[in-house]
Tab-separated table of C-alpha atoms in Angstrom:
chain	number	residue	atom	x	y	z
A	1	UNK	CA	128.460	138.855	110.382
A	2	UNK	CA	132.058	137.740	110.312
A	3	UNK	CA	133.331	140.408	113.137
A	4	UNK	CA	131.467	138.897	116.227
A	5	UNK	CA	133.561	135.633	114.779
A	6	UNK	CA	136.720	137.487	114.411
A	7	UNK	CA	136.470	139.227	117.758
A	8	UNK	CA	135.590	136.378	119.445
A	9	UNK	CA	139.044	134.284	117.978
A	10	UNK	CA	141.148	137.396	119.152
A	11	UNK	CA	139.835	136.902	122.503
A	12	UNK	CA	140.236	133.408	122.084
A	13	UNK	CA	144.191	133.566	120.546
A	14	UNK	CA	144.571	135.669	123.772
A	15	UNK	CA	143.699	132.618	126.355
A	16	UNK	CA	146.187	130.487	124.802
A	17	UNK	CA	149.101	129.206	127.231
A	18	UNK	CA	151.546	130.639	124.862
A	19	UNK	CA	150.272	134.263	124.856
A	20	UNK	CA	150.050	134.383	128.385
A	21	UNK	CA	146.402	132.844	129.393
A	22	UNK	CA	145.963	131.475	132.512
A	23	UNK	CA	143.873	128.242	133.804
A	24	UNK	CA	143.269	129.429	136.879
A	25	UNK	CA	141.235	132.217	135.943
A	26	UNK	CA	139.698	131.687	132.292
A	27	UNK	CA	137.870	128.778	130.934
A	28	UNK	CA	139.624	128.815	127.631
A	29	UNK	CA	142.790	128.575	128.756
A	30	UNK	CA	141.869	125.558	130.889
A	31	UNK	CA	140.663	123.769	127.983
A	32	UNK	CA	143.702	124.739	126.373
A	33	UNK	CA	145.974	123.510	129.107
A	34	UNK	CA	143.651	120.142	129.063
A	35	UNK	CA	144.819	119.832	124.946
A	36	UNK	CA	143.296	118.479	121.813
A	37	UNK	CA	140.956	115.730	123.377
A	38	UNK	CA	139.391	118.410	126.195
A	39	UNK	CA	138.519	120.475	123.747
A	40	UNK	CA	137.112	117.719	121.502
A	41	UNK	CA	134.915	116.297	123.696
A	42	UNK	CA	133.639	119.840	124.480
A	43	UNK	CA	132.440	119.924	120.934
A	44	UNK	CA	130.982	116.102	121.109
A	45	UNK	CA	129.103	117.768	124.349
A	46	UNK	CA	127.989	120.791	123.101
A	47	UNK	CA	127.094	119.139	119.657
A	48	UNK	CA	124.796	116.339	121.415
A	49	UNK	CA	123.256	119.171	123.693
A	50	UNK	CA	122.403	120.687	120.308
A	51	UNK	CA	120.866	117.823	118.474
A	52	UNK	CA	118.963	117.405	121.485
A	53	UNK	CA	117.475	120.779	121.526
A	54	UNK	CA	116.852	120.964	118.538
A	55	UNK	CA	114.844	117.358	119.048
A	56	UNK	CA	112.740	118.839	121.793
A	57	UNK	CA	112.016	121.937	119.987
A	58	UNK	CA	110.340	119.410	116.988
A	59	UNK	CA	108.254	118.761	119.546
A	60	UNK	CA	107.561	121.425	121.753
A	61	UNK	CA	108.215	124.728	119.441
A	62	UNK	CA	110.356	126.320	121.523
A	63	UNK	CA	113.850	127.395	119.220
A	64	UNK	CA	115.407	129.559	122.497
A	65	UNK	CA	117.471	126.108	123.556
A	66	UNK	CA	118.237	125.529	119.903
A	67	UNK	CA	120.297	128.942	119.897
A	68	UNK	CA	121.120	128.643	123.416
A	69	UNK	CA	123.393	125.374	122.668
A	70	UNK	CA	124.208	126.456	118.873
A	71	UNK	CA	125.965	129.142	120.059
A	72	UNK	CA	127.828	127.361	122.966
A	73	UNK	CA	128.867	124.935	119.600
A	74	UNK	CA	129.761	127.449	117.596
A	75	UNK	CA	132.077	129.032	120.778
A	76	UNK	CA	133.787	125.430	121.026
A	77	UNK	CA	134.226	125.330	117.800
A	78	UNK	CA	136.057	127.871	117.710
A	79	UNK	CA	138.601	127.385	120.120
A	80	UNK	CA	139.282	123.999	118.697
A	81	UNK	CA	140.122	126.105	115.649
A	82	UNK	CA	142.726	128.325	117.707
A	83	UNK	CA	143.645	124.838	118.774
A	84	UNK	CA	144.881	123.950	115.375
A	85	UNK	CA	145.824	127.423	114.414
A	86	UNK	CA	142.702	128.206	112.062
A	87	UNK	CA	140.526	130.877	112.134
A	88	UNK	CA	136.847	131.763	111.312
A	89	UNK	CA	137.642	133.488	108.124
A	90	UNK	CA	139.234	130.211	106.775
A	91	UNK	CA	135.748	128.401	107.353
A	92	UNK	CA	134.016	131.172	105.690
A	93	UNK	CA	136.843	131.187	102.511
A	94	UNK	CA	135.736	127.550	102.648
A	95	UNK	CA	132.320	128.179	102.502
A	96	UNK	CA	132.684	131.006	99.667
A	97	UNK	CA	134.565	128.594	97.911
A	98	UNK	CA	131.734	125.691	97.941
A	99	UNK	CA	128.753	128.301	97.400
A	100	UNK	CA	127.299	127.406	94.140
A	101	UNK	CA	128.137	123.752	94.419
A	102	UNK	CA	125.858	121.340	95.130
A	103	UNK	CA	126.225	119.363	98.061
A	104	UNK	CA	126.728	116.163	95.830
A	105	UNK	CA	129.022	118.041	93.492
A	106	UNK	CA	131.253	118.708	96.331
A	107	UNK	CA	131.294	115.322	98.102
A	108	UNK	CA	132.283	113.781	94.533
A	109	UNK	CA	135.236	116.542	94.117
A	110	UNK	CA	136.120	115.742	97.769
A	111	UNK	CA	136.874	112.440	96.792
A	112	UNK	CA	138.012	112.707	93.796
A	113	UNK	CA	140.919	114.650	95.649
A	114	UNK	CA	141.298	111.730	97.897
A	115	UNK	CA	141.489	109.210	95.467
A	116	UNK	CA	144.376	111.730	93.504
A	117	UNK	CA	146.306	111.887	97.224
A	118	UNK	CA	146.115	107.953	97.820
A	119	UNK	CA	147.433	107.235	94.208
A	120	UNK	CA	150.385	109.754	94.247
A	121	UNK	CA	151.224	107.941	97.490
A	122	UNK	CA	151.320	104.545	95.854
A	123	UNK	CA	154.041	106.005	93.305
């Protein structure tokens, strides 16, 4: 599953300014020559556009949008990723590393490390 992902952020890592991509003729490399806030309001976009598919398909049955703008979300998401030097597999270690947790297990040992990184700042 992971390869599409992987091949995808090589292609990606390639349309960045600094290895030589060019706005003029790629997409990526425009967002990237736009910056952070181009690229996030890609994802805000594409995100809505997904809700909102998904929204109509309640309704109407038909899940083809659904993937349609998933995908397109997914595709932003990762370039904001290159953006910030991640990659996929760092979501999926991330994921790995949560399976078997429940949801509210998590969230409490999410903020448990907040709370630990708010008092070491006090002292």
């Amino acid at each position: 599953m992971s390869d599409i992902l992987n091949r995808l952020a090589e292609i990606i890592e390639t349309r960045k300014l600094i290895n030589g991509g060019d706005p003029d003729t790629s997409y990526v490399a425009r967002l990237f020559a736009k910056g952070d806030d181009a690229i996030l309001k890609k994802i805000g976009e594409e995100a809505t556009e997904t809700v909102m598919a998904a929204k109509d398909a309640r309704h109407n049955g038909e899940n083809g949008k659904v993937l349609y703008e998933c995908a397109d979300l997914w595709f932003h998401s990762l370039i904001m990723l290159a953006q910030f030097d991640l990659t996929p597999q760092l979501v999926l270690d991330e994921l790995a590393r949560r399976e078997g947790l429940s949801g509210i297990e998590e969230k409490a040992a999410r903020k448990d490390v907040l709370r630990d990184a708010d008092e070491a700042k006090k002292h």
